[in-house]
Coordinates of C-alpha atoms in Angstrom, one line a residue:
X130 CA 30.7 103.0 0.9
X131 CA 28.6 102.4 -2.2
X132 CA 25.3 102.1 -0.4
X133 CA 25.8 105.2 1.6
X134 CA 25.9 107.4 -1.5
X135 CA 22.7 109.5 -1.6
X136 CA 22.0 108.6 -5.3
X137 CA 22.6 104.9 -4.6
X138 CA 20.2 105.1 -1.6
X139 CA 17.5 106.7 -3.8
X140 CA 17.9 104.1 -6.6
X141 CA 17.9 101.2 -4.0
X142 CA 14.6 102.6 -2.6
X143 CA 13.0 102.8 -6.0
X144 CA 14.4 99.3 -6.9
X145 CA 12.7 97.8 -3.8
X146 CA 9.6 99.9 -4.4
X147 CA 9.4 98.4 -7.9
X148 CA 9.6 94.9 -6.5
X149 CA 6.9 95.6 -3.9
X150 CA 4.6 97.1 -6.6
X151 CA 5.1 94.0 -8.8
X152 CA 4.3 91.6 -6.0
X153 CA 1.2 93.4 -4.8
X154 CA -0.2 94.4 -8.2
X155 CA -3.7 93.3 -9.2
X156 CA -3.1 93.5 -13.0
X157 CA -0.4 92.5 -15.4
X158 CA 0.0 96.2 -16.5
X159 CA 0.8 97.3 -13.0
X160 CA 3.1 94.3 -12.6
X161 CA 4.9 95.4 -15.8
X162 CA 5.3 99.0 -14.4
X163 CA 6.8 97.6 -11.2
X164 CA 9.3 95.5 -13.2
X165 CA 10.3 98.5 -15.4
X166 CA 10.8 100.6 -12.3
X167 CA 12.9 97.9 -10.8
X168 CA 15.0 97.6 -14.0
X169 CA 15.5 101.3 -14.5
X170 CA 16.6 101.6 -10.9
X171 CA 19.2 98.9 -11.1
X172 CA 20.8 100.3 -14.3
X173 CA 22.2 103.4 -12.6
X174 CA 23.6 101.2 -9.8
X175 CA 25.4 99.1 -12.4
X176 CA 26.9 102.3 -13.8
X177 CA 28.0 103.6 -10.4
X178 CA 31.6 103.0 -11.5
X179 CA 31.8 105.1 -14.7
X180 CA 33.8 102.9 -17.1
X181 CA 33.3 101.0 -20.3
X182 CA 32.8 97.7 -18.6
X183 CA 30.0 99.0 -16.5
X184 CA 28.4 100.7 -19.5
X185 CA 28.5 97.4 -21.5
X186 CA 27.0 95.5 -18.6
X187 CA 24.2 98.1 -18.2
X188 CA 23.4 98.0 -21.9
X189 CA 23.3 94.2 -22.0
X190 CA 21.1 94.1 -18.9
X191 CA 18.7 96.7 -20.3
X192 CA 18.3 94.9 -23.6
X193 CA 17.6 91.5 -21.9
X194 CA 15.1 93.0 -19.5
X195 CA 13.4 95.0 -22.3
X196 CA 13.0 91.8 -24.4
X197 CA 11.6 90.0 -21.3
X198 CA 9.2 92.8 -20.5
X199 CA 8.0 93.1 -24.1
X200 CA 7.3 89.4 -24.3
X201 CA 5.5 89.5 -21.0
X202 CA 3.2 92.4 -22.1
X203 CA 2.5 90.8 -25.5
X204 CA 1.7 87.4 -23.8
X205 CA -0.6 89.0 -21.2
X206 CA -2.6 90.7 -24.0
X207 CA -2.9 87.3 -25.8
X208 CA -4.5 85.8 -22.7
X209 CA -7.8 87.5 -23.9
X210 CA -7.8 85.0 -26.8
X211 CA -6.5 81.8 -25.2
X212 CA -4.8 80.6 -22.0
X213 CA -2.3 77.8 -22.6
X214 CA 0.1 79.4 -25.1
X215 CA 0.3 82.8 -23.5
X216 CA 1.0 81.2 -20.1
X217 CA 4.0 79.4 -21.5
X218 CA 5.3 82.6 -23.1
X219 CA 4.8 84.5 -19.8
X220 CA 6.7 81.7 -18.0
X221 CA 9.6 81.9 -20.5
X222 CA 9.8 85.7 -20.2
X223 CA 10.0 85.4 -16.4
X224 CA 12.6 82.7 -16.6
X225 CA 14.6 85.0 -18.9
X226 CA 14.2 87.9 -16.4
X227 CA 15.4 85.9 -13.4
X228 CA 18.3 84.3 -15.3
X229 CA 17.2 80.6 -15.0
X230 CA 18.3 78.0 -17.5
X231 CA 17.9 77.5 -20.5
X232 CA 17.6 81.3 -20.7
X233 CA 20.6 82.0 -18.5
X234 CA 23.1 83.0 -21.2
X235 CA 23.2 86.7 -20.1
X236 CA 23.8 86.2 -16.3
X237 CA 27.4 85.0 -16.1
X238 CA 28.9 87.7 -18.4
X239 CA 27.0 90.5 -16.8
X240 CA 27.9 89.4 -13.3
X241 CA 31.5 89.2 -14.4
X242 CA 31.3 92.9 -15.2
X243 CA 29.8 94.0 -11.9
X244 CA 31.3 94.9 -8.5
X245 CA 30.5 92.5 -5.7
X246 CA 27.7 94.5 -4.1
X247 CA 25.8 94.8 -7.4
X248 CA 26.3 91.1 -8.0
X249 CA 24.6 90.4 -4.6
X250 CA 21.6 92.6 -5.6
X251 CA 21.4 90.8 -8.9
X252 CA 21.5 87.4 -7.2
X253 CA 18.9 88.2 -4.5
X254 CA 16.6 91.2 -4.8
X255 CA 16.3 91.0 -8.6
X256 CA 14.9 87.5 -8.4
X257 CA 12.0 88.3 -6.1
X258 CA 9.6 89.9 -8.5
X259 CA 9.8 87.4 -11.4
X260 CA 9.6 84.5 -9.1
X261 CA 6.5 85.9 -7.3
X262 CA 4.8 86.5 -10.7
X263 CA 5.7 82.9 -11.6
X264 CA 3.9 81.6 -8.5
X265 CA 0.8 83.5 -9.5
X266 CA 0.4 81.7 -12.9
X267 CA 1.0 78.2 -11.7
X268 CA -1.2 75.7 -13.7
X269 CA -0.7 72.2 -15.1
X270 CA 0.9 73.8 -18.2
X271 CA 3.3 76.2 -16.5
X272 CA 4.1 73.6 -13.8
X273 CA 5.7 71.4 -16.6
X274 CA 7.7 74.4 -17.8
X275 CA 8.8 75.1 -14.2
X276 CA 9.9 71.5 -13.7
X277 CA 12.0 71.4 -17.0
X278 CA 13.5 74.8 -16.1
X279 CA 14.5 73.5 -12.7
X280 CA 16.1 70.4 -14.0
X281 CA 18.1 72.3 -16.7
X282 CA 19.1 75.0 -14.2
X283 CA 20.5 72.4 -11.9
X284 CA 22.5 70.8 -14.6
X285 CA 23.8 74.1 -16.1
X286 CA 24.6 75.5 -12.6
X287 CA 26.5 72.4 -11.5
X288 CA 28.4 71.6 -14.7
X289 CA 29.0 75.2 -15.8
X290 CA 31.0 76.3 -12.8
X291 CA 33.5 73.4 -12.9
X292 CA 35.9 74.9 -15.4
X293 CA 35.6 78.5 -14.1
X294 CA 38.4 80.4 -12.5
X295 CA 36.6 83.8 -12.1
X296 CA 34.8 84.0 -8.8
X297 CA 31.9 86.1 -10.0
X298 CA 31.2 83.6 -12.7
X299 CA 31.3 80.8 -10.2
X300 CA 28.8 82.7 -8.1
X301 CA 26.6 83.2 -11.2
X302 CA 26.5 79.5 -11.9
X303 CA 25.9 78.8 -8.2
X304 CA 23.0 81.2 -8.4
X305 CA 21.6 79.3 -11.4
X306 CA 21.9 76.0 -9.4
X307 CA 20.2 77.5 -6.4
X308 CA 17.5 78.8 -8.8
X309 CA 16.7 75.2 -9.6
X310 CA 16.0 74.5 -5.9
X311 CA 13.8 77.6 -5.7
X312 CA 11.8 76.7 -8.8
X313 CA 11.2 73.3 -7.3
X314 CA 10.1 75.0 -4.1
X315 CA 7.7 77.2 -6.1
X316 CA 6.3 74.1 -7.8
X317 CA 5.4 72.5 -4.4
X318 CA 4.7 75.2 -1.8
X319 CA 5.3 79.0 -1.6
X320 CA 6.4 78.9 2.1
X321 CA 9.3 76.5 1.1
X322 CA 10.4 79.0 -1.6
X323 CA 10.3 81.9 0.9
X324 CA 12.4 80.0 3.5
X325 CA 14.9 78.9 0.9
X326 CA 15.2 82.4 -0.6
X327 CA 15.7 84.1 2.8
X328 CA 18.5 81.7 3.9
X329 CA 20.1 81.8 0.4
X330 CA 20.2 85.6 0.6
X331 CA 21.8 85.5 4.1
X332 CA 24.5 83.0 3.1
X333 CA 25.2 84.7 -0.3
X334 CA 25.6 88.0 1.5
X335 CA 28.2 86.6 3.9
X336 CA 30.2 85.2 0.9
X337 CA 30.0 88.4 -1.1
X338 CA 31.0 90.6 1.9
X339 CA 34.1 88.5 2.5
X340 CA 35.1 88.7 -1.1
X341 CA 34.4 92.4 -1.3
X342 CA 36.5 93.1 1.8
X343 CA 39.6 92.3 -0.1
X344 CA 38.4 92.8 -3.7
X345 CA 39.0 89.1 -4.7
X346 CA 37.7 88.3 -8.2
X347 CA 39.9 85.4 -9.4
X348 CA 41.1 82.1 -8.0
X349 CA 44.7 83.4 -8.3
X350 CA 43.9 86.3 -6.1
X351 CA 43.3 83.9 -3.2
X352 CA 47.1 84.0 -3.1
X353 CA 46.7 87.4 -1.6
X354 CA 44.0 86.5 1.0
X355 CA 44.9 87.7 4.5
X356 CA 46.7 85.2 6.7
X357 CA 44.1 85.6 9.4
X358 CA 42.6 82.5 10.8
X359 CA 39.3 84.2 11.6
X360 CA 39.0 85.4 8.0
X361 CA 39.9 81.9 6.6
X362 CA 37.4 80.1 8.8
X363 CA 34.7 82.5 8.0
X364 CA 35.3 82.1 4.3
X365 CA 35.3 78.3 4.7
X366 CA 32.0 78.2 6.6
X367 CA 30.3 80.6 4.3
X368 CA 31.2 78.7 1.2
X369 CA 30.3 75.3 2.7
X370 CA 27.0 76.8 4.0
X371 CA 26.2 78.0 0.5
X372 CA 26.9 74.5 -0.7
X373 CA 24.4 73.1 1.8
X374 CA 26.9 71.1 4.0
X375 CA 25.4 70.0 7.3
X376 CA 25.0 71.3 10.0
X377 CA 25.5 74.8 8.6
X378 CA 22.6 77.2 7.8
X379 CA 22.5 76.5 4.1
X380 CA 21.7 72.8 4.8
X381 CA 18.3 73.6 6.4
X382 CA 16.3 74.6 3.3
X383 CA 17.8 71.7 1.3
X384 CA 16.9 69.3 4.0
X385 CA 13.3 70.7 4.0
X386 CA 13.2 70.4 0.2
X387 CA 14.5 66.9 0.2
X388 CA 12.0 65.7 2.7
X389 CA 9.1 67.4 0.9
X390 CA 10.1 66.1 -2.5
X391 CA 10.6 62.5 -1.2
X392 CA 7.1 62.6 0.3
X393 CA 5.7 63.7 -3.0
X394 CA 7.6 60.9 -4.9
X395 CA 9.5 63.3 -7.0
X396 CA 12.6 61.0 -6.8
X397 CA 14.2 61.6 -10.2
X398 CA 13.9 65.4 -9.9
X399 CA 15.3 65.2 -6.4
X400 CA 18.3 63.1 -7.5
X401 CA 19.1 65.6 -10.2
X402 CA 19.1 68.5 -7.7
X403 CA 21.2 66.6 -5.2
X404 CA 23.8 65.3 -7.7
X405 CA 24.3 68.8 -9.1
X406 CA 24.5 70.3 -5.6
X407 CA 27.5 68.0 -5.0
X408 CA 29.1 69.5 -8.1
X409 CA 28.7 73.0 -6.7
X410 CA 30.1 71.8 -3.4
X411 CA 33.2 70.7 -5.2
X412 CA 34.0 74.1 -6.6
X413 CA 33.2 75.7 -3.2
X414 CA 35.7 73.3 -1.7
X415 CA 38.3 74.2 -4.2
X416 CA 38.0 77.9 -3.3
X417 CA 38.2 77.1 0.4
X418 CA 41.3 74.9 0.1
X419 CA 43.1 77.5 -2.0
X420 CA 42.2 80.2 0.5
X421 CA 43.7 78.1 3.3
X422 CA 46.8 76.8 1.6
X423 CA 48.0 79.9 -0.4
X424 CA 49.6 82.7 1.5
X425 CA 52.0 85.5 0.6
X426 CA 54.3 86.4 3.5
X427 CA 54.9 90.0 2.7
X428 CA 51.2 90.7 2.2
X429 CA 50.2 88.9 5.4
X430 CA 52.7 90.9 7.5
X431 CA 51.1 94.1 6.1
X432 CA 47.7 92.8 6.8
X433 CA 48.5 92.0 10.4
X434 CA 49.5 95.6 10.9
X435 CA 46.2 96.9 9.4
X436 CA 44.0 94.4 11.1
X437 CA 42.0 96.1 13.8
X438 CA 39.4 95.1 16.3
X439 CA 36.5 96.3 14.2
X440 CA 37.3 94.0 11.2
X441 CA 37.7 91.0 13.6
X442 CA 34.4 91.6 15.3
X443 CA 32.8 92.1 11.9
X444 CA 34.0 88.6 10.8
X445 CA 32.6 87.1 14.0
X446 CA 29.2 88.8 13.4
X447 CA 29.3 87.5 9.8
X448 CA 29.8 83.9 11.1
X449 CA 26.9 84.0 13.6
X450 CA 24.1 83.3 11.0
X451 CA 26.1 80.5 9.4
X452 CA 26.7 78.9 12.8
X453 CA 23.1 79.3 14.1
X454 CA 21.9 75.7 13.4
X455 CA 25.0 74.3 15.2
X456 CA 24.3 76.5 18.2
X457 CA 20.8 75.1 18.4
X458 CA 22.1 71.5 18.1
X459 CA 24.6 72.0 20.9
X460 CA 21.7 72.9 23.3
X461 CA 20.2 69.5 22.7

């Protein structure tokens, strides 16, 4: 296992430590130190598999994060002279660091070069620190930047994933689309963002674990998916939950966001988010249908021989968080 490696455990600890330092720091300089510790801890995790693809991904990630950190520090120093322009530059540097549109250009190619577990870290843990810093500098000026970034992220995430056949790129555009919802949550209330992020992390983890179990990276590889009904149902529910289909777990934060934005009369913004969420649900449905309809007899026979009780129980445990809202509804 990747995460059971002693060096990986050390770098995961320092990565989380950097995030905690950034969130709890009283000054921009300490925040910058936390971001750098976080970045320098993630780069060795990217290069865990020593090959040219991982090296290129690590170099690209380092250059992007270095550009973002340099812009952040320069803008923080400029705040001694004025307030409006440096705040806009800080917002743009944080949007670049978290991979939100229109500064998303680096996220899909880097995720395409990473294994599934590192993709999960990039989609979840690496978003916490820049989004927390973004919430600290909210003002009338930065709120407009946040709104525009949310709308553009929704459009890019929804449209960009339609013509993709590589699953990691699809998850990257899905992450950009979910980033639009999280930026909208930051615009309104921090507790909404926290709830959305926690549920998004749970659902994304279930999808990534299922893909990582059989090392599936391309839509064509769904031909080799195990002919096990539990596996197929778990994949279907995880993807639909990620798309926000009721009554699964991923629907709850989107329902909360829809209610809150409708009460605040942010109708056009809400319509953009909902329409692009339907586009993401389309390519989740495409993956689900292919996983159900495509099977390879020889492979499925071999899989039935290798399927043990442990993997079946693991799939059931993986489905419990996705099914949790349905369990609550049944009681009523």
